[in-house]
Amino acid sequence: MAEEAVMFVVPQTVGTVLCCKCGIPMAPNAANMCVKCLRSEVDITEGLQKHVIIMHCPECNSYLQPPRTWIKAQLESKELLTFCVKRLKNLNKVRLVHAEFIWTEPHSKRIKVKLKVQKEVLNGAILEQSYVVEYVQQEHMCESCSRVQANPDQWVAAVQLRQHVSHRRTFFYLEQLILKHGAAASAIKIKQMEQGIDFFFSNRSHGVKFVEFIGKVAPMKSRNDKQLVSHDIKSNNYNYKYTFSVEICPICREDLICLPLKVAASLGNLGPLVICTKVTNSIALLDPLTLRISYLDADQYWRLPFKSLLTSRQLVEYIVLDVEIISSEVNVGGSKYVLADAQVARVSDFGRNDTIFNIRTHLGHLLNPGDYALGYDLYGANSNDIEIEKHKGLVIPEVILIRKSYEEKRQKKRGKPRAWKLKSLDMEVDDKNRTDQEKISLEYEQFLKDLEENPELRFNISLYRNKDYQPSEMTSVADGDDIPSIPLDELLADLDLSEAEAEDEDDDMKEKG
């Protein structure tokens, strides 16, 4: 064993051979040729495409994937690189190692891609080589864009959104959701109607996708129909126009509801007087006297539909005289509530009578003596709802408060611009709605106030900074009022590419100077 340990081991060395063509020393390989000589003898890119013609739609910036598929892709994007590589024929004869774009002038109608491939050549030697493929763009509009260019009013699918209520608060909120998610990006026309909005699409699949999006953000029911436009007897082709009628649930946030007997029983004897606190693809119902909350999805609602007893347009302003907390803070459905006994009086009764209401409210964490609140006046309301009569022995409270009011404090800031703004859809206005623009403007202003007061409401909405708002105005308003406002960190910058490029050019000029 000791003798084996001291045995002499000859180190292995890799020798070099001379290239059979140029004679330079090189590491041995299967062909016994250096790389330069091997490339001069064998071209592994022979037979591969170097020039390809692709169809490009200038309207929607998409490329034709034969036979009829159009793929949207931006210049020098991963999607465009994948599309370009897939268009090459005979690429399976080699092994693709790397692919990248070579910069070309954007208006040259040329796209160049540099490919690096490998292939086994003489006697098993692996050769790697790079080459450039030039793609020539030929402008050709896709079917949908050509149809729009020929006749902008020619649509294939129409989605009619409707909600049978006396205000447009739901559509203001839906508009922001549609903008944030780009749900109506493929719409060729949007029209504002009397009780809703009409969306027109050049493809049936776009209309179906839009209806599915509405079903995820609002409780709705839909039906569809089709109308024959033309029929080619020889080729047996039919052209239809599709119409999707979508009805959104008429229950809105802050509505007061008297639940029918069957609905109340299915929700564990909730209410029956409840407040709608949130509307998504389901309806959140809160009992303001017990802080119980239940959710009603679209299928449950449309199985036994009901209407609101009173809506937010019938809210009455009250002044809070006294508040006595009777329970600790409770987190219900992501919102905080506190039960309290309160004394309130109608603002309109001041100087006329001494009517005071002793009520129970779920807003004990917000209200203090001297505050203003908005609520429903059940004491003076004349309700003819049949559902109330069905609930025997129901004690109807005199007042149900809904939310705290900041209208008195907002009077000091009236007329001053907000630090934020919202984007809007490019909609045509129906002739019947032109006379109601003042009413719509007031409802939109109320919607903006709701966004300031309710952080949950603006959770799924994109807010942008207002360029017209001066920072000096922000500091000048320091009167100590606790008016709800939107924090600046929630605002997005409204990017304008032309202005950003101009600023970059100015910075470059300053650096050069």
Short mmCIF file of C-alpha atoms in Angstrom, two decimals:
data_model
loop_
_atom_site.label_atom_id
_atom_site.label_comp_id
_atom_site.label_asym_id
_atom_site.label_seq_id
_atom_site.Cartn_x
_atom_site.Cartn_y
_atom_site.Cartn_z
CA MET A 1 0.00 0.00 0.00
CA ALA A 2 2.90 2.34 0.78
CA GLU A 3 4.52 1.56 -2.57
CA GLU A 4 1.31 2.42 -4.44
CA ALA A 5 1.10 5.73 -2.61
CA VAL A 6 4.49 6.91 -3.90
CA MET A 7 3.98 5.79 -7.52
CA PHE A 8 4.82 8.37 -10.17
CA VAL A 9 1.72 9.65 -12.10
CA VAL A 10 2.32 11.18 -15.54
CA PRO A 11 0.25 14.43 -15.90
CA GLN A 12 -2.07 14.47 -18.88
CA THR A 13 -1.61 17.36 -21.29
CA VAL A 14 -3.81 18.39 -24.19
CA GLY A 15 -1.76 18.76 -27.28
CA THR A 16 -2.36 20.98 -30.27
CA VAL A 17 -2.61 20.05 -33.93
CA LEU A 18 -2.12 22.07 -37.05
CA CYS A 19 -5.11 23.17 -39.09
CA CYS A 20 -5.29 21.09 -42.26
CA LYS A 21 -5.84 24.23 -44.36
CA CYS A 22 -3.98 27.21 -42.88
CA GLY A 23 -1.54 25.35 -40.62
CA ILE A 24 -2.01 27.34 -37.43
CA PRO A 25 -1.87 25.47 -34.08
CA MET A 26 -5.29 24.73 -32.69
CA ALA A 27 -7.08 22.47 -30.24
CA PRO A 28 -8.02 19.24 -31.94
CA ASN A 29 -11.60 18.79 -33.11
CA ALA A 30 -13.52 16.34 -35.27
CA ALA A 31 -12.78 18.23 -38.51
CA ASN A 32 -9.15 19.23 -37.64
CA MET A 33 -9.90 22.74 -38.96
CA CYS A 34 -9.78 26.08 -37.22
CA VAL A 35 -12.95 28.09 -36.84
CA LYS A 36 -12.14 30.50 -39.70
CA CYS A 37 -11.40 27.74 -42.17
CA LEU A 38 -14.46 25.78 -41.02
CA ARG A 39 -16.72 28.81 -41.67
CA SER A 40 -15.14 29.30 -45.09
CA GLU A 41 -15.89 25.69 -45.98
CA VAL A 42 -19.39 25.37 -44.43
CA ASP A 43 -22.20 27.97 -44.19
CA ILE A 44 -24.80 26.66 -41.72
CA THR A 45 -27.16 29.53 -42.59
CA GLU A 46 -27.48 28.35 -46.18
CA GLY A 47 -31.09 27.68 -47.01
CA LEU A 48 -32.40 29.79 -44.10
CA GLN A 49 -34.58 32.82 -44.77
CA LYS A 50 -32.82 36.18 -44.80
CA HIS A 51 -35.71 38.30 -46.09
CA VAL A 52 -39.34 38.01 -44.94
CA ILE A 53 -42.41 40.09 -45.83
CA ILE A 54 -44.90 40.70 -42.99
CA MET A 55 -48.31 42.40 -43.01
CA HIS A 56 -48.77 45.30 -40.59
CA CYS A 57 -51.99 47.13 -39.71
CA PRO A 58 -51.15 50.83 -39.15
CA GLU A 59 -54.43 51.54 -37.32
CA CYS A 60 -54.26 49.04 -34.46
CA ASN A 61 -50.49 48.31 -34.71
CA SER A 62 -50.95 44.56 -35.19
CA TYR A 63 -49.23 41.96 -37.40
CA LEU A 64 -50.80 39.20 -39.48
CA GLN A 65 -50.12 35.66 -38.31
CA PRO A 66 -51.32 33.58 -41.30
CA PRO A 67 -53.92 32.69 -42.15
CA ARG A 68 -56.21 35.21 -40.36
CA THR A 69 -54.87 35.93 -36.87
CA TRP A 70 -53.73 39.46 -36.03
CA ILE A 71 -51.27 39.88 -33.15
CA LYS A 72 -50.79 43.24 -31.42
CA ALA A 73 -47.14 44.02 -30.63
CA GLN A 74 -45.02 47.11 -30.05
CA LEU A 75 -41.63 47.69 -31.68
CA GLU A 76 -38.75 45.79 -30.03
CA SER A 77 -41.11 43.94 -27.69
CA LYS A 78 -40.93 40.29 -26.67
CA GLU A 79 -44.19 39.62 -28.49
CA LEU A 80 -42.82 41.03 -31.75
CA LEU A 81 -39.55 39.07 -31.41
CA THR A 82 -41.50 35.84 -30.87
CA PHE A 83 -43.69 36.64 -33.87
CA CYS A 84 -40.66 37.32 -36.09
CA VAL A 85 -38.89 34.10 -35.11
CA LYS A 86 -42.01 32.01 -35.72
CA ARG A 87 -42.35 33.43 -39.23
CA LEU A 88 -39.01 31.87 -40.28
CA LYS A 89 -39.12 28.61 -42.21
CA ASN A 90 -36.54 25.80 -42.00
CA LEU A 91 -35.30 27.13 -38.67
CA ASN A 92 -35.76 23.65 -37.22
CA LYS A 93 -32.69 22.47 -39.18
CA VAL A 94 -30.44 24.43 -36.83
CA ARG A 95 -30.42 25.15 -33.08
CA LEU A 96 -31.40 28.70 -32.16
CA VAL A 97 -29.16 30.06 -29.41
CA HIS A 98 -29.94 33.78 -29.26
CA ALA A 99 -32.12 36.40 -30.98
CA GLU A 100 -32.15 40.19 -30.64
CA PHE A 101 -33.31 43.28 -32.52
CA ILE A 102 -30.99 45.54 -34.50
CA TRP A 103 -32.08 49.17 -34.34
CA THR A 104 -33.67 50.55 -37.49
CA GLU A 105 -35.38 53.84 -38.23
CA PRO A 106 -39.02 53.49 -37.04
CA HIS A 107 -40.34 54.94 -40.33
CA SER A 108 -38.19 52.71 -42.55
CA LYS A 109 -40.77 49.88 -42.57
CA ARG A 110 -37.89 47.50 -41.83
CA ILE A 111 -37.30 45.24 -38.83
CA LYS A 112 -33.92 43.54 -38.45
CA VAL A 113 -33.32 40.60 -36.14
CA LYS A 114 -29.89 39.14 -35.40
CA LEU A 115 -29.98 35.37 -34.84
CA LYS A 116 -27.24 33.13 -33.46
CA VAL A 117 -27.56 29.45 -34.47
CA GLN A 118 -25.60 26.23 -34.00
CA LYS A 119 -25.32 23.16 -36.20
CA GLU A 120 -23.31 19.95 -36.36
CA VAL A 121 -21.04 19.96 -39.41
CA LEU A 122 -18.06 17.85 -40.61
CA ASN A 123 -17.36 14.73 -38.54
CA GLY A 124 -19.54 15.92 -35.61
CA ALA A 125 -17.99 19.37 -35.08
CA ILE A 126 -20.42 22.01 -33.69
CA LEU A 127 -20.30 25.35 -35.54
CA GLU A 128 -21.94 28.55 -34.25
CA GLN A 129 -22.77 31.41 -36.59
CA SER A 130 -24.73 34.69 -36.52
CA TYR A 131 -26.78 36.18 -39.32
CA VAL A 132 -29.33 38.99 -39.80
CA VAL A 133 -32.91 38.58 -41.02
CA GLU A 134 -34.63 41.60 -42.54
CA TYR A 135 -38.42 41.87 -42.26
CA VAL A 136 -40.19 44.20 -44.68
CA GLN A 137 -43.48 45.65 -43.43
CA GLN A 138 -46.30 45.95 -45.91
CA GLU A 139 -49.18 48.10 -44.72
CA HIS A 140 -52.50 46.30 -44.82
CA MET A 141 -55.46 47.06 -42.56
CA CYS A 142 -57.04 44.22 -40.63
CA GLU A 143 -60.69 43.34 -41.14
CA SER A 144 -62.01 45.27 -38.16
CA CYS A 145 -60.03 48.43 -38.97
CA SER A 146 -60.99 48.34 -42.64
CA ARG A 147 -64.63 47.97 -41.66
CA VAL A 148 -64.36 50.96 -39.35
CA GLN A 149 -62.59 53.05 -41.99
CA ALA A 150 -65.23 52.21 -44.57
CA ASN A 151 -68.10 53.05 -42.24
CA PRO A 152 -67.42 54.07 -38.65
CA ASP A 153 -71.04 53.34 -37.67
CA GLN A 154 -70.91 49.77 -38.94
CA TRP A 155 -70.78 47.57 -35.87
CA VAL A 156 -71.13 43.84 -35.35
CA ALA A 157 -71.85 43.68 -31.61
CA ALA A 158 -73.58 46.23 -29.36
CA VAL A 159 -73.72 46.09 -25.56
CA GLN A 160 -76.55 48.10 -24.02
CA LEU A 161 -75.87 48.86 -20.34
CA ARG A 162 -78.97 49.95 -18.45
CA GLN A 163 -79.90 50.68 -14.85
CA HIS A 164 -83.46 51.78 -14.09
CA VAL A 165 -82.74 54.44 -11.48
CA SER A 166 -83.08 58.23 -11.44
CA HIS A 167 -79.34 59.00 -11.25
CA ARG A 168 -76.06 58.05 -12.98
CA ARG A 169 -73.83 57.39 -9.95
CA THR A 170 -73.32 53.75 -10.94
CA PHE A 171 -72.21 54.66 -14.44
CA PHE A 172 -69.71 57.23 -13.15
CA TYR A 173 -68.10 54.47 -11.09
CA LEU A 174 -68.29 51.91 -13.90
CA GLU A 175 -66.66 54.38 -16.28
CA GLN A 176 -63.59 54.59 -14.04
CA LEU A 177 -63.38 50.80 -13.71
CA ILE A 178 -63.62 50.41 -17.49
CA LEU A 179 -60.85 52.97 -17.99
CA LYS A 180 -58.52 51.41 -15.43
CA HIS A 181 -58.83 47.89 -16.85
CA GLY A 182 -59.06 48.94 -20.52
CA ALA A 183 -62.26 46.94 -20.93
CA ALA A 184 -63.60 49.19 -23.73
CA ALA A 185 -60.30 49.61 -25.61
CA SER A 186 -61.69 47.71 -28.62
CA ALA A 187 -64.97 49.68 -28.77
CA ILE A 188 -65.42 51.62 -32.02
CA LYS A 189 -68.08 53.91 -30.55
CA ILE A 190 -69.53 54.71 -27.11
CA LYS A 191 -72.82 56.52 -26.74
CA GLN A 192 -74.41 57.93 -23.60
CA MET A 193 -78.10 57.09 -23.45
CA GLU A 194 -80.93 58.16 -21.15
CA GLN A 195 -80.58 55.39 -18.56
CA GLY A 196 -77.22 53.93 -19.48
CA ILE A 197 -74.44 53.64 -22.04
CA ASP A 198 -74.20 51.81 -25.38
CA PHE A 199 -70.90 50.22 -26.45
CA PHE A 200 -70.35 49.21 -30.09
CA PHE A 201 -67.75 46.63 -31.16
CA SER A 202 -66.51 45.38 -34.50
CA ASN A 203 -66.33 41.78 -33.29
CA ARG A 204 -68.75 39.60 -31.35
CA SER A 205 -66.00 38.19 -29.13
CA HIS A 206 -65.15 41.73 -27.94
CA GLY A 207 -68.77 42.25 -26.91
CA VAL A 208 -68.87 38.92 -25.05
CA LYS A 209 -65.65 39.77 -23.23
CA PHE A 210 -67.02 43.17 -22.22
CA VAL A 211 -70.22 41.62 -20.83
CA GLU A 212 -68.12 39.17 -18.79
CA PHE A 213 -66.16 42.11 -17.35
CA ILE A 214 -69.37 43.91 -16.30
CA GLY A 215 -70.55 40.71 -14.61
CA LYS A 216 -67.40 40.70 -12.45
CA VAL A 217 -67.82 44.26 -11.17
CA ALA A 218 -71.61 44.68 -10.89
CA PRO A 219 -74.64 42.46 -10.17
CA MET A 220 -76.35 42.20 -13.54
CA LYS A 221 -78.36 39.96 -15.82
CA SER A 222 -78.02 39.83 -19.59
CA ARG A 223 -79.69 38.49 -22.67
CA ASN A 224 -78.54 38.52 -26.28
CA ASP A 225 -80.12 38.53 -29.69
CA LYS A 226 -78.93 38.57 -33.29
CA GLN A 227 -80.22 40.02 -36.53
CA LEU A 228 -79.40 38.73 -40.00
CA VAL A 229 -77.65 41.36 -42.11
CA SER A 230 -76.67 39.46 -45.26
CA HIS A 231 -76.49 35.92 -46.60
CA ASP A 232 -74.27 34.63 -49.41
CA ILE A 233 -76.09 31.65 -50.94
CA LYS A 234 -73.09 30.41 -52.94
CA SER A 235 -70.62 30.27 -50.07
CA ASN A 236 -73.33 29.77 -47.39
CA ASN A 237 -71.95 32.63 -45.28
CA TYR A 238 -74.15 34.56 -42.86
CA ASN A 239 -73.49 38.01 -41.42
CA TYR A 240 -75.26 38.90 -38.19
CA LYS A 241 -75.47 41.86 -35.85
CA TYR A 242 -75.42 40.88 -32.18
CA THR A 243 -77.04 42.87 -29.39
CA PHE A 244 -76.36 42.23 -25.71
CA SER A 245 -78.86 43.75 -23.29
CA VAL A 246 -77.34 44.12 -19.81
CA GLU A 247 -79.48 45.26 -16.88
CA ILE A 248 -77.64 46.32 -13.73
CA CYS A 249 -79.25 45.79 -10.35
CA PRO A 250 -81.14 48.99 -9.33
CA ILE A 251 -79.82 48.77 -5.75
CA CYS A 252 -77.12 51.40 -5.18
CA ARG A 253 -74.79 52.26 -2.34
CA GLU A 254 -76.43 54.13 0.59
CA ASP A 255 -79.94 53.02 -0.44
CA LEU A 256 -82.41 52.10 2.31
CA ILE A 257 -84.08 48.75 1.64
CA CYS A 258 -86.96 46.87 3.18
CA LEU A 259 -86.15 43.22 2.53
CA PRO A 260 -88.98 40.91 1.42
CA LEU A 261 -89.89 38.16 3.86
CA LYS A 262 -88.25 35.35 1.85
CA VAL A 263 -85.05 37.31 1.29
CA ALA A 264 -84.79 38.29 4.95
CA ALA A 265 -85.34 34.67 6.00
CA SER A 266 -82.67 33.41 3.56
CA LEU A 267 -80.20 35.90 5.10
CA GLY A 268 -80.83 34.70 8.66
CA ASN A 269 -83.72 37.08 9.44
CA LEU A 270 -81.64 40.14 8.68
CA GLY A 271 -83.26 43.56 9.05
CA PRO A 272 -85.71 43.92 7.48
CA LEU A 273 -84.67 47.60 7.22
CA VAL A 274 -81.09 47.51 5.93
CA ILE A 275 -78.61 49.83 4.22
CA CYS A 276 -76.66 48.94 1.09
CA THR A 277 -73.03 49.71 2.02
CA LYS A 278 -71.19 48.36 -1.02
CA VAL A 279 -71.98 47.08 -4.51
CA THR A 280 -69.55 44.89 -6.47
CA ASN A 281 -70.56 41.61 -8.10
CA SER A 282 -72.54 41.17 -4.86
CA ILE A 283 -74.56 43.51 -2.64
CA ALA A 284 -73.47 44.18 0.95
CA LEU A 285 -76.46 44.78 3.26
CA LEU A 286 -75.98 46.21 6.78
CA ASP A 287 -78.50 46.28 9.59
CA PRO A 288 -77.76 49.69 11.22
CA LEU A 289 -79.40 48.68 14.49
CA THR A 290 -77.50 45.41 15.11
CA LEU A 291 -74.39 45.80 12.87
CA ARG A 292 -75.15 42.50 11.16
CA ILE A 293 -74.05 42.32 7.54
CA SER A 294 -74.91 39.89 4.73
CA TYR A 295 -74.01 39.58 1.08
CA LEU A 296 -76.40 38.97 -1.76
CA ASP A 297 -74.95 37.82 -5.09
CA ALA A 298 -76.47 38.49 -8.51
CA ASP A 299 -78.20 35.08 -8.80
CA GLN A 300 -79.85 35.46 -5.40
CA TYR A 301 -81.03 38.98 -6.18
CA TRP A 302 -82.52 38.25 -9.61
CA ARG A 303 -84.26 35.16 -8.21
CA LEU A 304 -86.26 37.42 -5.84
CA PRO A 305 -85.71 41.02 -7.06
CA PHE A 306 -86.70 44.00 -4.93
CA LYS A 307 -86.38 47.79 -5.05
CA SER A 308 -85.04 50.42 -2.70
CA LEU A 309 -87.36 52.00 -0.17
CA LEU A 310 -85.48 55.34 -0.30
CA THR A 311 -82.49 56.39 -2.43
CA SER A 312 -79.57 58.74 -1.82
CA ARG A 313 -81.40 61.57 -3.60
CA GLN A 314 -83.90 61.64 -0.70
CA LEU A 315 -81.32 62.17 2.03
CA VAL A 316 -82.16 64.86 4.61
CA GLU A 317 -79.58 66.89 6.54
CA TYR A 318 -79.60 66.61 10.33
CA ILE A 319 -77.58 68.22 13.08
CA VAL A 320 -76.27 66.02 15.88
CA LEU A 321 -77.13 67.30 19.35
CA ASP A 322 -75.77 64.50 21.51
CA VAL A 323 -74.03 61.14 21.08
CA GLU A 324 -73.69 58.30 23.61
CA ILE A 325 -71.59 55.27 22.66
CA ILE A 326 -73.20 51.95 23.65
CA SER A 327 -70.78 49.42 22.05
CA SER A 328 -67.14 49.10 21.15
CA GLU A 329 -65.79 49.47 17.64
CA VAL A 330 -66.73 46.57 15.35
CA ASN A 331 -65.04 45.72 12.07
CA VAL A 332 -67.79 44.57 9.72
CA GLY A 333 -66.97 43.68 6.13
CA GLY A 334 -63.75 45.71 6.16
CA SER A 335 -65.46 48.84 7.55
CA LYS A 336 -65.57 50.09 11.12
CA TYR A 337 -68.85 50.84 12.88
CA VAL A 338 -69.84 51.79 16.43
CA LEU A 339 -73.38 51.61 17.81
CA ALA A 340 -74.50 54.77 19.57
CA ASP A 341 -77.64 56.51 20.80
CA ALA A 342 -77.95 60.01 19.38
CA GLN A 343 -80.21 63.03 19.51
CA VAL A 344 -80.66 64.71 16.14
CA ALA A 345 -82.81 67.42 14.66
CA ARG A 346 -83.55 68.37 11.08
CA VAL A 347 -81.63 71.42 9.88
CA SER A 348 -84.77 72.62 8.11
CA ASP A 349 -86.64 72.66 11.48
CA PHE A 350 -84.32 75.22 13.07
CA GLY A 351 -86.36 78.30 13.94
CA ARG A 352 -89.65 76.55 13.18
CA ASN A 353 -90.15 73.85 15.81
CA ASP A 354 -88.36 71.96 18.56
CA THR A 355 -88.68 68.46 17.09
CA ILE A 356 -85.85 66.24 18.34
CA PHE A 357 -85.36 62.58 17.45
CA ASN A 358 -83.77 60.01 19.77
CA ILE A 359 -82.31 57.37 17.47
CA ARG A 360 -79.76 54.58 17.31
CA THR A 361 -77.04 54.82 14.68
CA HIS A 362 -74.04 52.83 13.46
CA LEU A 363 -71.93 55.99 12.99
CA GLY A 364 -70.91 56.47 16.62
CA HIS A 365 -67.21 56.52 15.68
CA LEU A 366 -67.71 59.50 13.33
CA LEU A 367 -70.33 61.72 14.92
CA ASN A 368 -69.80 64.29 17.63
CA PRO A 369 -72.21 66.90 19.02
CA GLY A 370 -72.46 69.76 16.56
CA ASP A 371 -71.70 67.65 13.47
CA TYR A 372 -73.97 67.40 10.47
CA ALA A 373 -75.20 64.09 9.08
CA LEU A 374 -77.31 62.89 6.18
CA GLY A 375 -80.08 60.39 6.79
CA TYR A 376 -83.53 59.19 5.79
CA ASP A 377 -86.54 60.88 7.36
CA LEU A 378 -88.89 57.97 8.03
CA TYR A 379 -90.87 60.11 10.48
CA GLY A 380 -92.14 62.41 7.74
CA ALA A 381 -91.88 60.04 4.78
CA ASN A 382 -94.99 58.74 3.08
CA SER A 383 -94.00 55.25 2.04
CA ASN A 384 -96.35 52.96 0.14
CA ASP A 385 -94.02 49.98 0.08
CA ILE A 386 -95.99 46.73 0.23
CA GLU A 387 -93.07 44.87 1.83
CA ILE A 388 -93.28 46.98 5.03
CA GLU A 389 -96.91 45.99 5.53
CA LYS A 390 -95.99 42.30 5.27
CA HIS A 391 -93.67 42.55 8.27
CA LYS A 392 -96.13 42.45 11.15
CA GLY A 393 -95.07 44.19 14.33
CA LEU A 394 -92.20 46.02 12.63
CA VAL A 395 -91.15 49.13 14.55
CA ILE A 396 -89.94 51.70 12.06
CA PRO A 397 -87.28 54.09 13.42
CA GLU A 398 -87.90 57.79 12.94
CA VAL A 399 -84.48 58.49 11.40
CA ILE A 400 -81.76 56.30 9.91
CA LEU A 401 -78.46 58.14 9.48
CA ILE A 402 -76.33 57.16 6.49
CA ARG A 403 -73.15 59.24 6.59
CA LYS A 404 -71.51 62.29 8.05
CA SER A 405 -71.99 65.53 6.12
CA TYR A 406 -69.18 67.98 5.35
CA GLU A 407 -71.22 70.37 3.23
CA GLU A 408 -70.99 73.26 5.70
CA LYS A 409 -67.20 73.04 5.80
CA ARG A 410 -66.96 72.70 2.02
CA GLN A 411 -68.60 76.09 1.56
CA LYS A 412 -65.25 77.74 2.39
CA LYS A 413 -63.47 75.89 -0.43
CA ARG A 414 -66.22 76.24 -3.01
CA GLY A 415 -64.93 77.16 -6.46
CA LYS A 416 -61.33 76.09 -5.84
CA PRO A 417 -59.92 73.34 -8.06
CA ARG A 418 -59.13 69.91 -6.68
CA ALA A 419 -55.62 68.53 -6.53
CA TRP A 420 -56.77 65.50 -8.52
CA LYS A 421 -58.86 64.64 -11.55
CA LEU A 422 -60.42 61.68 -13.32
CA LYS A 423 -60.24 60.55 -16.92
CA SER A 424 -63.41 59.96 -18.93
CA LEU A 425 -64.51 57.84 -21.86
CA ASP A 426 -64.86 59.40 -25.29
CA MET A 427 -68.65 59.24 -25.44
CA GLU A 428 -71.22 60.67 -27.78
CA VAL A 429 -74.22 62.20 -26.04
CA ASP A 430 -77.72 61.20 -27.07
CA ASP A 431 -79.98 64.08 -28.13
CA LYS A 432 -82.38 63.40 -25.23
CA ASN A 433 -79.57 63.77 -22.68
CA ARG A 434 -78.33 67.15 -23.90
CA THR A 435 -81.04 68.94 -21.90
CA ASP A 436 -80.04 67.13 -18.68
CA GLN A 437 -76.37 68.17 -18.66
CA GLU A 438 -76.86 70.41 -15.62
CA LYS A 439 -78.37 67.54 -13.64
CA ILE A 440 -75.56 65.21 -14.74
CA SER A 441 -72.95 67.79 -13.71
CA LEU A 442 -74.43 68.01 -10.20
CA GLU A 443 -74.47 64.21 -9.90
CA TYR A 444 -70.85 64.04 -11.08
CA GLU A 445 -69.84 66.62 -8.47
CA GLN A 446 -71.53 64.50 -5.80
CA PHE A 447 -69.64 61.46 -7.11
CA LEU A 448 -66.34 63.33 -6.68
CA LYS A 449 -67.29 64.21 -3.09
CA ASP A 450 -68.08 60.55 -2.42
CA LEU A 451 -64.60 59.60 -3.64
CA GLU A 452 -63.05 62.05 -1.19
CA GLU A 453 -65.09 60.75 1.75
CA ASN A 454 -64.87 57.01 1.07
CA PRO A 455 -61.40 55.42 0.65
CA GLU A 456 -63.00 52.04 -0.20
CA LEU A 457 -64.83 53.60 -3.14
CA ARG A 458 -61.62 54.84 -4.76
CA PHE A 459 -59.71 51.60 -4.12
CA ASN A 460 -60.18 50.35 -7.72
CA ILE A 461 -60.06 53.79 -9.37
CA SER A 462 -57.08 55.58 -10.91
CA LEU A 463 -56.77 59.19 -9.72
CA TYR A 464 -54.47 61.64 -11.52
CA ARG A 465 -52.79 64.82 -10.42
CA ASN A 466 -54.39 68.02 -11.61
CA LYS A 467 -51.90 70.32 -13.34
CA ASP A 468 -54.18 73.33 -12.78
CA TYR A 469 -53.90 72.95 -9.02
CA GLN A 470 -51.25 75.25 -7.54
CA PRO A 471 -49.27 74.07 -4.47
CA SER A 472 -49.66 77.55 -2.96
CA GLU A 473 -53.41 77.03 -2.74
CA MET A 474 -52.82 73.87 -0.75
CA THR A 475 -50.86 75.72 1.91
CA SER A 476 -53.17 78.71 1.98
CA VAL A 477 -56.16 76.63 3.03
CA ALA A 478 -55.13 75.97 6.61
CA ASP A 479 -58.30 76.69 8.48
CA GLY A 480 -58.15 73.47 10.53
CA ASP A 481 -61.32 71.93 9.07
CA ASP A 482 -61.26 68.15 8.90
CA ILE A 483 -62.64 68.00 5.36
CA PRO A 484 -61.96 64.59 3.74
CA SER A 485 -59.34 64.82 1.02
CA ILE A 486 -57.34 62.40 -1.09
CA PRO A 487 -53.67 61.98 -0.08
CA LEU A 488 -51.17 62.99 -2.74
CA ASP A 489 -49.46 59.59 -2.58
CA GLU A 490 -52.63 58.02 -4.04
CA LEU A 491 -52.46 60.20 -7.15
CA LEU A 492 -50.89 59.10 -10.42
CA ALA A 493 -48.99 61.39 -12.76
CA ASP A 494 -50.90 61.99 -15.99
CA LEU A 495 -48.00 61.28 -18.36
CA ASP A 496 -47.93 63.15 -21.66
CA LEU A 497 -45.25 61.64 -23.89
CA SER A 498 -44.79 64.75 -25.99
CA GLU A 499 -44.17 66.90 -22.90
CA ALA A 500 -41.85 64.28 -21.37
CA GLU A 501 -39.77 64.14 -24.55
CA ALA A 502 -39.58 67.93 -24.68
CA GLU A 503 -38.35 68.06 -21.06
CA ASP A 504 -35.69 65.43 -21.84
CA GLU A 505 -34.50 67.47 -24.81
CA ASP A 506 -34.25 70.58 -22.63
CA ASP A 507 -32.22 68.68 -20.04
CA ASP A 508 -29.87 67.40 -22.75
CA MET A 509 -29.37 70.92 -24.11
CA LYS A 510 -28.58 72.20 -20.60
CA GLU A 511 -26.01 69.45 -20.05
CA LYS A 512 -24.34 70.18 -23.39
CA GLY A 513 -24.31 73.90 -22.64
#
